[in-house]
mmCIF file with all atom_site columns, C-alpha atoms in Angstrom:
data_model
loop_
_atom_site.group_PDB
_atom_site.id
_atom_site.type_symbol
_atom_site.label_atom_id
_atom_site.label_alt_id
_atom_site.label_comp_id
_atom_site.label_asym_id
_atom_site.label_entity_id
_atom_site.label_seq_id
_atom_site.pdbx_PDB_ins_code
_atom_site.Cartn_x
_atom_site.Cartn_y
_atom_site.Cartn_z
_atom_site.occupancy
_atom_site.B_iso_or_equiv
_atom_site.pdbx_formal_charge
_atom_site.auth_seq_id
_atom_site.auth_comp_id
_atom_site.auth_asym_id
_atom_site.auth_atom_id
_atom_site.pdbx_PDB_model_num
ATOM 1   C CA . MET A 1 1   ? 15.836 -24.027 -210.876 1.00 96.00 ? 642 MET A CA 1
ATOM 2   C CA . LYS A 1 2   ? 16.266 -27.587 -209.654 1.00 98.00 ? 643 LYS A CA 1
ATOM 3   C CA . ILE A 1 3   ? 16.069 -28.795 -206.042 1.00 98.00 ? 644 ILE A CA 1
ATOM 4   C CA . LYS A 1 4   ? 17.507 -32.164 -205.059 1.00 98.00 ? 645 LYS A CA 1
ATOM 5   C CA . TRP A 1 5   ? 17.104 -33.557 -201.551 1.00 98.00 ? 646 TRP A CA 1
ATOM 6   C CA . LEU A 1 6   ? 20.375 -35.250 -200.654 1.00 98.00 ? 647 LEU A CA 1
ATOM 7   C CA . GLY A 1 7   ? 19.102 -36.269 -197.215 1.00 96.00 ? 648 GLY A CA 1
ATOM 8   C CA . HIS A 1 8   ? 18.468 -34.895 -193.713 1.00 96.00 ? 649 HIS A CA 1
ATOM 9   C CA . ALA A 1 9   ? 18.652 -31.064 -194.098 1.00 97.00 ? 650 ALA A CA 1
ATOM 10  C CA . ALA A 1 10  ? 21.005 -31.174 -197.092 1.00 98.00 ? 651 ALA A CA 1
ATOM 11  C CA . PHE A 1 11  ? 19.672 -29.995 -200.453 1.00 98.00 ? 652 PHE A CA 1
ATOM 12  C CA . LEU A 1 12  ? 21.391 -29.276 -203.740 1.00 98.00 ? 653 LEU A CA 1
ATOM 13  C CA . ILE A 1 13  ? 19.874 -26.223 -205.422 1.00 98.00 ? 654 ILE A CA 1
ATOM 14  C CA . THR A 1 14  ? 20.968 -25.615 -209.006 1.00 98.00 ? 655 THR A CA 1
ATOM 15  C CA . ALA A 1 15  ? 20.244 -22.357 -210.804 1.00 98.00 ? 656 ALA A CA 1
ATOM 16  C CA . ASP A 1 16  ? 19.348 -22.384 -214.476 1.00 97.00 ? 657 ASP A CA 1
ATOM 17  C CA . GLU A 1 17  ? 22.749 -20.833 -215.270 1.00 96.00 ? 658 GLU A CA 1
ATOM 18  C CA . GLY A 1 18  ? 24.549 -23.526 -213.292 1.00 97.00 ? 659 GLY A CA 1
ATOM 19  C CA . THR A 1 19  ? 25.380 -22.063 -209.871 1.00 98.00 ? 660 THR A CA 1
ATOM 20  C CA . LYS A 1 20  ? 25.046 -24.750 -207.189 1.00 98.00 ? 661 LYS A CA 1
ATOM 21  C CA . ILE A 1 21  ? 24.166 -24.314 -203.520 1.00 98.00 ? 662 ILE A CA 1
ATOM 22  C CA . ILE A 1 22  ? 24.258 -27.077 -200.909 1.00 98.00 ? 663 ILE A CA 1
ATOM 23  C CA . THR A 1 23  ? 22.557 -26.562 -197.560 1.00 98.00 ? 664 THR A CA 1
ATOM 24  C CA . ASP A 1 24  ? 23.636 -28.073 -194.225 1.00 98.00 ? 665 ASP A CA 1
ATOM 25  C CA . PRO A 1 25  ? 25.871 -30.968 -195.358 1.00 97.00 ? 666 PRO A CA 1
ATOM 26  C CA . TYR A 1 26  ? 25.788 -33.835 -192.860 1.00 96.00 ? 667 TYR A CA 1
ATOM 27  C CA . THR A 1 27  ? 28.454 -36.207 -191.564 1.00 95.00 ? 668 THR A CA 1
ATOM 28  C CA . PRO A 1 28  ? 27.408 -39.822 -192.251 1.00 93.00 ? 669 PRO A CA 1
ATOM 29  C CA . GLY A 1 29  ? 27.107 -41.904 -189.099 1.00 88.00 ? 670 GLY A CA 1
ATOM 30  C CA . GLU A 1 30  ? 26.428 -38.999 -186.747 1.00 83.00 ? 671 GLU A CA 1
ATOM 31  C CA . PHE A 1 31  ? 23.356 -39.332 -184.499 1.00 84.00 ? 672 PHE A CA 1
ATOM 32  C CA . GLY A 1 32  ? 22.224 -42.457 -186.321 1.00 83.00 ? 673 GLY A CA 1
ATOM 33  C CA . LEU A 1 33  ? 22.276 -40.931 -189.812 1.00 90.00 ? 674 LEU A CA 1
ATOM 34  C CA . GLU A 1 34  ? 22.953 -43.612 -192.394 1.00 92.00 ? 675 GLU A CA 1
ATOM 35  C CA . TYR A 1 35  ? 22.877 -41.494 -195.533 1.00 94.00 ? 676 TYR A CA 1
ATOM 36  C CA . LYS A 1 36  ? 25.759 -41.926 -197.949 1.00 95.00 ? 677 LYS A CA 1
ATOM 37  C CA . PRO A 1 37  ? 28.535 -39.315 -198.144 1.00 95.00 ? 678 PRO A CA 1
ATOM 38  C CA . ILE A 1 38  ? 27.750 -36.201 -200.152 1.00 95.00 ? 679 ILE A CA 1
ATOM 39  C CA . ASP A 1 39  ? 29.602 -36.303 -203.466 1.00 92.00 ? 680 ASP A CA 1
ATOM 40  C CA . GLU A 1 40  ? 27.985 -33.333 -205.201 1.00 94.00 ? 681 GLU A CA 1
ATOM 41  C CA . ALA A 1 41  ? 30.163 -30.287 -205.872 1.00 97.00 ? 682 ALA A CA 1
ATOM 42  C CA . ALA A 1 42  ? 28.898 -26.807 -205.047 1.00 98.00 ? 683 ALA A CA 1
ATOM 43  C CA . ASP A 1 43  ? 29.771 -23.141 -205.470 1.00 98.00 ? 684 ASP A CA 1
ATOM 44  C CA . ILE A 1 44  ? 28.107 -22.115 -202.194 1.00 98.00 ? 685 ILE A CA 1
ATOM 45  C CA . VAL A 1 45  ? 27.428 -24.015 -198.961 1.00 98.00 ? 686 VAL A CA 1
ATOM 46  C CA . THR A 1 46  ? 25.180 -22.703 -196.189 1.00 98.00 ? 687 THR A CA 1
ATOM 47  C CA . LYS A 1 47  ? 25.583 -23.905 -192.607 1.00 98.00 ? 688 LYS A CA 1
ATOM 48  C CA . SER A 1 48  ? 22.759 -23.226 -190.168 1.00 97.00 ? 689 SER A CA 1
ATOM 49  C CA . HIS A 1 49  ? 24.707 -24.226 -187.052 1.00 91.00 ? 690 HIS A CA 1
ATOM 50  C CA . ASP A 1 50  ? 27.766 -26.123 -185.920 1.00 87.00 ? 691 ASP A CA 1
ATOM 51  C CA . HIS A 1 51  ? 26.425 -29.623 -185.216 1.00 88.00 ? 692 HIS A CA 1
ATOM 52  C CA . ALA A 1 52  ? 27.938 -32.573 -187.047 1.00 86.00 ? 693 ALA A CA 1
ATOM 53  C CA . ASP A 1 53  ? 24.747 -33.472 -188.902 1.00 88.00 ? 694 ASP A CA 1
ATOM 54  C CA . HIS A 1 54  ? 24.708 -29.982 -190.456 1.00 91.00 ? 695 HIS A CA 1
ATOM 55  C CA . ASN A 1 55  ? 28.284 -28.655 -190.611 1.00 94.00 ? 696 ASN A CA 1
ATOM 56  C CA . ASN A 1 56  ? 30.298 -31.039 -192.778 1.00 96.00 ? 697 ASN A CA 1
ATOM 57  C CA . THR A 1 57  ? 31.282 -28.298 -195.209 1.00 96.00 ? 698 THR A CA 1
ATOM 58  C CA . LYS A 1 58  ? 34.751 -29.748 -195.805 1.00 95.00 ? 699 LYS A CA 1
ATOM 59  C CA . ALA A 1 59  ? 33.196 -32.802 -197.445 1.00 93.00 ? 700 ALA A CA 1
ATOM 60  C CA . VAL A 1 60  ? 31.640 -30.788 -200.286 1.00 97.00 ? 701 VAL A CA 1
ATOM 61  C CA . PRO A 1 61  ? 33.803 -30.827 -203.449 1.00 94.00 ? 702 PRO A CA 1
ATOM 62  C CA . GLY A 1 62  ? 34.414 -27.750 -205.557 1.00 91.00 ? 703 GLY A CA 1
ATOM 63  C CA . ASN A 1 63  ? 36.030 -25.307 -203.092 1.00 92.00 ? 704 ASN A CA 1
ATOM 64  C CA . PRO A 1 64  ? 32.682 -23.661 -202.275 1.00 97.00 ? 705 PRO A CA 1
ATOM 65  C CA . GLN A 1 65  ? 32.186 -20.372 -200.463 1.00 97.00 ? 706 GLN A CA 1
ATOM 66  C CA . ILE A 1 66  ? 30.890 -21.163 -196.951 1.00 98.00 ? 707 ILE A CA 1
ATOM 67  C CA . ILE A 1 67  ? 28.053 -18.990 -195.638 1.00 98.00 ? 708 ILE A CA 1
ATOM 68  C CA . THR A 1 68  ? 27.305 -18.911 -191.898 1.00 97.00 ? 709 THR A CA 1
ATOM 69  C CA . GLY A 1 69  ? 25.667 -16.584 -189.404 1.00 96.00 ? 710 GLY A CA 1
ATOM 70  C CA . ASP A 1 70  ? 22.987 -13.943 -189.524 1.00 96.00 ? 711 ASP A CA 1
ATOM 71  C CA . GLY A 1 71  ? 23.013 -10.861 -191.710 1.00 97.00 ? 712 GLY A CA 1
ATOM 72  C CA . LYS A 1 72  ? 23.396 -10.353 -195.447 1.00 97.00 ? 713 LYS A CA 1
ATOM 73  C CA . HIS A 1 73  ? 25.977 -12.362 -197.378 1.00 98.00 ? 714 HIS A CA 1
ATOM 74  C CA . TRP A 1 74  ? 26.961 -12.270 -201.043 1.00 97.00 ? 715 TRP A CA 1
ATOM 75  C CA . ALA A 1 75  ? 28.284 -15.196 -203.062 1.00 97.00 ? 716 ALA A CA 1
ATOM 76  C CA . LYS A 1 76  ? 28.419 -15.708 -206.840 1.00 95.00 ? 717 LYS A CA 1
ATOM 77  C CA . GLY A 1 77  ? 26.172 -12.671 -207.286 1.00 95.00 ? 718 GLY A CA 1
ATOM 78  C CA . ILE A 1 78  ? 23.499 -14.116 -204.970 1.00 97.00 ? 719 ILE A CA 1
ATOM 79  C CA . GLU A 1 79  ? 22.358 -12.382 -201.794 1.00 98.00 ? 720 GLU A CA 1
ATOM 80  C CA . LEU A 1 80  ? 21.801 -14.790 -198.912 1.00 98.00 ? 721 LEU A CA 1
ATOM 81  C CA . ASN A 1 81  ? 20.060 -13.391 -195.852 1.00 98.00 ? 722 ASN A CA 1
ATOM 82  C CA . GLY A 1 82  ? 20.738 -15.121 -192.526 1.00 98.00 ? 723 GLY A CA 1
ATOM 83  C CA . ILE A 1 83  ? 18.051 -14.720 -189.864 1.00 98.00 ? 724 ILE A CA 1
ATOM 84  C CA . ALA A 1 84  ? 19.061 -15.444 -186.283 1.00 96.00 ? 725 ALA A CA 1
ATOM 85  C CA . SER A 1 85  ? 16.915 -18.037 -184.514 1.00 94.00 ? 726 SER A CA 1
ATOM 86  C CA . CYS A 1 86  ? 17.355 -20.828 -181.975 1.00 85.00 ? 727 CYS A CA 1
ATOM 87  C CA . HIS A 1 87  ? 17.745 -24.594 -181.983 1.00 82.00 ? 728 HIS A CA 1
ATOM 88  C CA . ASP A 1 88  ? 15.301 -24.929 -179.065 1.00 63.00 ? 729 ASP A CA 1
ATOM 89  C CA . GLU A 1 89  ? 12.429 -23.166 -177.317 1.00 75.00 ? 730 GLU A CA 1
ATOM 90  C CA . CYS A 1 90  ? 14.702 -21.814 -174.557 1.00 71.00 ? 731 CYS A CA 1
ATOM 91  C CA . GLY A 1 91  ? 16.533 -19.078 -176.431 1.00 72.00 ? 732 GLY A CA 1
ATOM 92  C CA . GLY A 1 92  ? 19.354 -21.431 -177.381 1.00 65.00 ? 733 GLY A CA 1
ATOM 93  C CA . LYS A 1 93  ? 20.137 -22.513 -173.812 1.00 59.00 ? 734 LYS A CA 1
ATOM 94  C CA . GLU A 1 94  ? 19.673 -26.219 -174.633 1.00 71.00 ? 735 GLU A CA 1
ATOM 95  C CA . ARG A 1 95  ? 21.020 -26.588 -178.180 1.00 73.00 ? 736 ARG A CA 1
ATOM 96  C CA . GLY A 1 96  ? 22.408 -23.237 -179.214 1.00 65.00 ? 737 GLY A CA 1
ATOM 97  C CA . ASP A 1 97  ? 21.693 -20.909 -182.093 1.00 90.00 ? 738 ASP A CA 1
ATOM 98  C CA . ASN A 1 98  ? 20.334 -21.601 -185.562 1.00 96.00 ? 739 ASN A CA 1
ATOM 99  C CA . THR A 1 99  ? 20.447 -19.546 -188.739 1.00 98.00 ? 740 THR A CA 1
ATOM 100 C CA . ILE A 1 100 ? 17.563 -19.502 -191.191 1.00 98.00 ? 741 ILE A CA 1
ATOM 101 C CA . PHE A 1 101 ? 18.748 -18.705 -194.722 1.00 98.00 ? 742 PHE A CA 1
ATOM 102 C CA . VAL A 1 102 ? 16.674 -16.925 -197.357 1.00 98.00 ? 743 VAL A CA 1
ATOM 103 C CA . PHE A 1 103 ? 17.854 -16.447 -200.945 1.00 98.00 ? 744 PHE A CA 1
ATOM 104 C CA . THR A 1 104 ? 16.407 -16.040 -204.408 1.00 98.00 ? 745 THR A CA 1
ATOM 105 C CA . ILE A 1 105 ? 17.357 -18.209 -207.384 1.00 97.00 ? 746 ILE A CA 1
ATOM 106 C CA . ASP A 1 106 ? 15.780 -17.657 -210.803 1.00 98.00 ? 747 ASP A CA 1
ATOM 107 C CA . ASP A 1 107 ? 13.117 -15.418 -209.217 1.00 98.00 ? 748 ASP A CA 1
ATOM 108 C CA . VAL A 1 108 ? 12.098 -18.150 -206.750 1.00 98.00 ? 749 VAL A CA 1
ATOM 109 C CA . THR A 1 109 ? 12.712 -17.266 -203.080 1.00 98.00 ? 750 THR A CA 1
ATOM 110 C CA . ILE A 1 110 ? 13.807 -20.155 -200.886 1.00 98.00 ? 751 ILE A CA 1
ATOM 111 C CA . CYS A 1 111 ? 13.821 -20.338 -197.096 1.00 98.00 ? 752 CYS A CA 1
ATOM 112 C CA . HIS A 1 112 ? 15.888 -23.095 -195.474 1.00 98.00 ? 753 HIS A CA 1
ATOM 113 C CA . ALA A 1 113 ? 14.928 -23.233 -191.794 1.00 98.00 ? 754 ALA A CA 1
ATOM 114 C CA . GLY A 1 114 ? 17.915 -25.286 -190.599 1.00 96.00 ? 755 GLY A CA 1
ATOM 115 C CA . ASP A 1 115 ? 17.356 -26.864 -187.194 1.00 95.00 ? 756 ASP A CA 1
ATOM 116 C CA . LEU A 1 116 ? 14.653 -24.447 -186.159 1.00 97.00 ? 757 LEU A CA 1
ATOM 117 C CA . GLY A 1 117 ? 13.497 -25.298 -182.647 1.00 93.00 ? 758 GLY A CA 1
ATOM 118 C CA . HIS A 1 118 ? 10.599 -22.885 -182.154 1.00 95.00 ? 759 HIS A CA 1
ATOM 119 C CA . THR A 1 119 ? 7.790  -21.124 -183.949 1.00 95.00 ? 760 THR A CA 1
ATOM 120 C CA . LEU A 1 120 ? 8.648  -17.687 -185.262 1.00 97.00 ? 761 LEU A CA 1
ATOM 121 C CA . THR A 1 121 ? 8.315  -14.322 -183.600 1.00 96.00 ? 762 THR A CA 1
ATOM 122 C CA . ASP A 1 122 ? 6.695  -11.480 -185.510 1.00 96.00 ? 763 ASP A CA 1
ATOM 123 C CA . GLU A 1 123 ? 10.149 -9.946  -185.981 1.00 96.00 ? 764 GLU A CA 1
ATOM 124 C CA . GLU A 1 124 ? 11.622 -13.175 -187.369 1.00 96.00 ? 765 GLU A CA 1
ATOM 125 C CA . THR A 1 125 ? 8.653  -13.583 -189.711 1.00 97.00 ? 766 THR A CA 1
ATOM 126 C CA . SER A 1 126 ? 9.126  -10.010 -190.930 1.00 97.00 ? 767 SER A CA 1
ATOM 127 C CA . ASN A 1 127 ? 12.873 -10.489 -191.400 1.00 97.00 ? 768 ASN A CA 1
ATOM 128 C CA . ILE A 1 128 ? 12.286 -13.622 -193.471 1.00 98.00 ? 769 ILE A CA 1
ATOM 129 C CA . GLY A 1 129 ? 9.753  -11.818 -195.646 1.00 97.00 ? 770 GLY A CA 1
ATOM 130 C CA . PRO A 1 130 ? 7.734  -13.255 -198.538 1.00 98.00 ? 771 PRO A CA 1
ATOM 131 C CA . ILE A 1 131 ? 8.981  -16.661 -199.699 1.00 98.00 ? 772 ILE A CA 1
ATOM 132 C CA . ASP A 1 132 ? 8.033  -19.213 -202.334 1.00 98.00 ? 773 ASP A CA 1
ATOM 133 C CA . VAL A 1 133 ? 9.666  -22.399 -201.008 1.00 98.00 ? 774 VAL A CA 1
ATOM 134 C CA . LEU A 1 134 ? 10.075 -23.470 -197.386 1.00 98.00 ? 775 LEU A CA 1
ATOM 135 C CA . MET A 1 135 ? 12.388 -26.321 -196.386 1.00 98.00 ? 776 MET A CA 1
ATOM 136 C CA . VAL A 1 136 ? 11.259 -27.105 -192.859 1.00 98.00 ? 777 VAL A CA 1
ATOM 137 C CA . PRO A 1 137 ? 12.119 -29.742 -190.219 1.00 98.00 ? 778 PRO A CA 1
ATOM 138 C CA . VAL A 1 138 ? 9.125  -31.812 -189.125 1.00 98.00 ? 779 VAL A CA 1
ATOM 139 C CA . GLY A 1 139 ? 10.542 -34.679 -187.023 1.00 96.00 ? 780 GLY A CA 1
ATOM 140 C CA . GLY A 1 140 ? 10.573 -33.063 -183.587 1.00 92.00 ? 781 GLY A CA 1
ATOM 141 C CA . ASN A 1 141 ? 12.894 -33.976 -180.700 1.00 90.00 ? 782 ASN A CA 1
ATOM 142 C CA . PHE A 1 142 ? 15.800 -31.810 -181.920 1.00 93.00 ? 783 PHE A CA 1
ATOM 143 C CA . THR A 1 143 ? 13.606 -29.356 -183.872 1.00 95.00 ? 784 THR A CA 1
ATOM 144 C CA . ILE A 1 144 ? 10.013 -28.281 -184.238 1.00 96.00 ? 785 ILE A CA 1
ATOM 145 C CA . ASP A 1 145 ? 7.611  -31.170 -184.682 1.00 97.00 ? 786 ASP A CA 1
ATOM 146 C CA . ALA A 1 146 ? 4.606  -31.575 -186.974 1.00 97.00 ? 787 ALA A CA 1
ATOM 147 C CA . LYS A 1 147 ? 2.487  -29.016 -185.106 1.00 97.00 ? 788 LYS A CA 1
ATOM 148 C CA . GLY A 1 148 ? 5.367  -26.569 -184.949 1.00 97.00 ? 789 GLY A CA 1
ATOM 149 C CA . ALA A 1 149 ? 5.964  -26.948 -188.678 1.00 98.00 ? 790 ALA A CA 1
ATOM 150 C CA . ASP A 1 150 ? 2.266  -26.313 -189.341 1.00 98.00 ? 791 ASP A CA 1
ATOM 151 C CA . LYS A 1 151 ? 2.498  -23.078 -187.363 1.00 98.00 ? 792 LYS A CA 1
ATOM 152 C CA . VAL A 1 152 ? 5.624  -21.919 -189.228 1.00 98.00 ? 793 VAL A CA 1
ATOM 153 C CA . ILE A 1 153 ? 3.917  -22.656 -192.545 1.00 98.00 ? 794 ILE A CA 1
ATOM 154 C CA . GLU A 1 154 ? 0.934  -20.596 -191.390 1.00 98.00 ? 795 GLU A CA 1
ATOM 155 C CA . GLN A 1 155 ? 3.279  -17.756 -190.450 1.00 98.00 ? 796 GLN A CA 1
ATOM 156 C CA . LEU A 1 156 ? 5.284  -17.728 -193.707 1.00 98.00 ? 797 LEU A CA 1
ATOM 157 C CA . LYS A 1 157 ? 2.622  -18.808 -196.220 1.00 98.00 ? 798 LYS A CA 1
ATOM 158 C CA . PRO A 1 158 ? 4.971  -20.383 -198.794 1.00 98.00 ? 799 PRO A CA 1
ATOM 159 C CA . LYS A 1 159 ? 3.721  -21.742 -202.090 1.00 98.00 ? 800 LYS A CA 1
ATOM 160 C CA . VAL A 1 160 ? 5.785  -24.939 -201.741 1.00 98.00 ? 801 VAL A CA 1
ATOM 161 C CA . VAL A 1 161 ? 6.771  -26.781 -198.555 1.00 98.00 ? 802 VAL A CA 1
ATOM 162 C CA . ILE A 1 162 ? 9.471  -29.466 -198.594 1.00 98.00 ? 803 ILE A CA 1
ATOM 163 C CA . PRO A 1 163 ? 9.673  -31.400 -195.308 1.00 98.00 ? 804 PRO A CA 1
ATOM 164 C CA . MET A 1 164 ? 13.116 -32.430 -194.059 1.00 98.00 ? 805 MET A CA 1
ATOM 165 C CA . HIS A 1 165 ? 14.886 -33.712 -190.944 1.00 96.00 ? 806 HIS A CA 1
ATOM 166 C CA . PHE A 1 166 ? 12.606 -36.695 -190.366 1.00 97.00 ? 807 PHE A CA 1
ATOM 167 C CA . GLN A 1 167 ? 13.118 -40.419 -189.945 1.00 95.00 ? 808 GLN A CA 1
ATOM 168 C CA . ASN A 1 168 ? 12.852 -42.540 -193.101 1.00 94.00 ? 809 ASN A CA 1
ATOM 169 C CA . ASP A 1 169 ? 14.147 -45.765 -194.632 1.00 91.00 ? 810 ASP A CA 1
ATOM 170 C CA . ARG A 1 170 ? 17.599 -44.230 -195.123 1.00 88.00 ? 811 ARG A CA 1
ATOM 171 C CA . CYS A 1 171 ? 17.910 -43.226 -191.454 1.00 90.00 ? 812 CYS A CA 1
ATOM 172 C CA . PRO A 1 172 ? 15.664 -45.598 -189.458 1.00 92.00 ? 813 PRO A CA 1
ATOM 173 C CA . ASN A 1 173 ? 17.683 -45.092 -186.272 1.00 90.00 ? 814 ASN A CA 1
ATOM 174 C CA . PHE A 1 174 ? 17.609 -41.305 -186.221 1.00 92.00 ? 815 PHE A CA 1
ATOM 175 C CA . PRO A 1 175 ? 15.629 -40.504 -183.035 1.00 93.00 ? 816 PRO A CA 1
ATOM 176 C CA . VAL A 1 176 ? 12.872 -38.322 -184.468 1.00 95.00 ? 817 VAL A CA 1
ATOM 177 C CA . ALA A 1 177 ? 9.411  -38.956 -185.928 1.00 97.00 ? 818 ALA A CA 1
ATOM 178 C CA . ASN A 1 178 ? 8.854  -39.877 -189.548 1.00 97.00 ? 819 ASN A CA 1
ATOM 179 C CA . ALA A 1 179 ? 6.894  -37.594 -191.860 1.00 97.00 ? 820 ALA A CA 1
ATOM 180 C CA . GLU A 1 180 ? 3.524  -39.212 -191.230 1.00 97.00 ? 821 GLU A CA 1
ATOM 181 C CA . PRO A 1 181 ? 2.448  -37.074 -188.236 1.00 97.00 ? 822 PRO A CA 1
ATOM 182 C CA . PHE A 1 182 ? 3.134  -33.989 -190.327 1.00 98.00 ? 823 PHE A CA 1
ATOM 183 C CA . LEU A 1 183 ? 1.319  -35.305 -193.395 1.00 98.00 ? 824 LEU A CA 1
ATOM 184 C CA . ALA A 1 184 ? -1.664 -36.800 -191.555 1.00 97.00 ? 825 ALA A CA 1
ATOM 185 C CA . GLY A 1 185 ? -4.993 -35.333 -192.617 1.00 95.00 ? 826 GLY A CA 1
ATOM 186 C CA . LYS A 1 186 ? -3.519 -33.009 -195.219 1.00 96.00 ? 827 LYS A CA 1
ATOM 187 C CA . THR A 1 187 ? -4.890 -33.038 -198.767 1.00 94.00 ? 828 THR A CA 1
ATOM 188 C CA . ASN A 1 188 ? -2.352 -30.659 -200.321 1.00 96.00 ? 829 ASN A CA 1
ATOM 189 C CA . VAL A 1 189 ? 0.398  -33.291 -200.437 1.00 97.00 ? 830 VAL A CA 1
ATOM 190 C CA . LYS A 1 190 ? 2.286  -34.385 -203.538 1.00 96.00 ? 831 LYS A CA 1
ATOM 191 C CA . HIS A 1 191 ? 4.527  -37.445 -203.197 1.00 96.00 ? 832 HIS A CA 1
ATOM 192 C CA . VAL A 1 192 ? 7.298  -37.313 -205.782 1.00 93.00 ? 833 VAL A CA 1
ATOM 193 C CA . ASN A 1 193 ? 8.882  -40.682 -206.462 1.00 92.00 ? 834 ASN A CA 1
ATOM 194 C CA . ASP A 1 194 ? 12.215 -38.967 -206.954 1.00 97.00 ? 835 ASP A CA 1
ATOM 195 C CA . SER A 1 195 ? 14.798 -36.940 -205.059 1.00 98.00 ? 836 SER A CA 1
ATOM 196 C CA . LYS A 1 196 ? 14.483 -33.848 -207.245 1.00 97.00 ? 837 LYS A CA 1
ATOM 197 C CA . ILE A 1 197 ? 12.020 -31.370 -208.646 1.00 98.00 ? 838 ILE A CA 1
ATOM 198 C CA . GLU A 1 198 ? 12.213 -28.418 -211.010 1.00 97.00 ? 839 GLU A CA 1
ATOM 199 C CA . LEU A 1 199 ? 10.478 -25.161 -210.097 1.00 98.00 ? 840 LEU A CA 1
ATOM 200 C CA . LYS A 1 200 ? 9.791  -22.162 -212.315 1.00 97.00 ? 841 LYS A CA 1
ATOM 201 C CA . SER A 1 201 ? 8.758  -18.679 -211.305 1.00 96.00 ? 842 SER A CA 1
ATOM 202 C CA . GLY A 1 202 ? 5.206  -18.058 -212.496 1.00 93.00 ? 843 GLY A CA 1
ATOM 203 C CA . ARG A 1 203 ? 4.390  -21.772 -212.432 1.00 96.00 ? 844 ARG A CA 1
ATOM 204 C CA . LEU A 1 204 ? 4.245  -22.272 -208.670 1.00 97.00 ? 845 LEU A CA 1
ATOM 205 C CA . PRO A 1 205 ? 1.014  -23.479 -207.048 1.00 96.00 ? 846 PRO A CA 1
ATOM 206 C CA . SER A 1 206 ? -1.479 -20.787 -206.080 1.00 91.00 ? 847 SER A CA 1
ATOM 207 C CA . ALA A 1 207 ? -2.189 -22.475 -202.736 1.00 94.00 ? 848 ALA A CA 1
ATOM 208 C CA . THR A 1 208 ? 0.425  -24.021 -200.452 1.00 97.00 ? 849 THR A CA 1
ATOM 209 C CA . GLU A 1 209 ? 1.488  -27.462 -201.661 1.00 98.00 ? 850 GLU A CA 1
ATOM 210 C CA . ILE A 1 210 ? 3.613  -29.950 -199.676 1.00 98.00 ? 851 ILE A CA 1
ATOM 211 C CA . ILE A 1 211 ? 6.071  -31.839 -201.849 1.00 98.00 ? 852 ILE A CA 1
ATOM 212 C CA . VAL A 1 212 ? 7.592  -34.984 -200.341 1.00 98.00 ? 853 VAL A CA 1
ATOM 213 C CA . LEU A 1 213 ? 10.887 -36.039 -201.896 1.00 98.00 ? 854 LEU A CA 1
ATOM 214 C CA . ASN A 1 214 ? 12.895 -39.225 -201.558 1.00 97.00 ? 855 ASN A CA 1
ATOM 215 C CA . PRO A 1 215 ? 16.442 -38.770 -200.260 1.00 96.00 ? 856 PRO A CA 1
ATOM 216 C CA . ALA A 1 216 ? 19.043 -39.161 -202.987 1.00 96.00 ? 857 ALA A CA 1
ATOM 217 C CA . LEU A 1 217 ? 21.729 -40.570 -200.727 1.00 95.00 ? 858 LEU A CA 1
#
């Protein structure tokens, strides 16, 4: 399985047999995002919530199946489990709802947290279940910040953490923190000078490792 960070909360996940999933496609120019338009085709697109920096499903080529909302969904033989959560710490009163998606590709279980705005309840943690890879926002302001991300990692205990939704050279005007507060003081960090990685079941790290990707777009 290959994971490519397109930018913001958008990833392209490609199964060994070729099925492609894109998460939370953004609209360039919204909220200060200066990433380039997404030009990757997909079979499946997940949408965590209906904000313009996460819901640009119509821009994804390939006539993909769109997956939204909580509960179990099936697409291309893959089960995607949506876990209801919130975009803020006030039960959604400030920014609305958020869906966390969990799915397994090539025996590697991925959790995409979307715009998670709070640490997890015991019920949410149980509903997510055991995972291998966590894609988690770390920039704060609109989502959990560095400390919140640390707590979610502690709750879920993934083998691989990929930070997302943070300010960087491609979106210097997006009003959140960069990745440094999240990475500060951590020794289990691997900076990949690329936008993509390949993961194999049985070859994942034994202890949680943070992998920092460069945005592709």
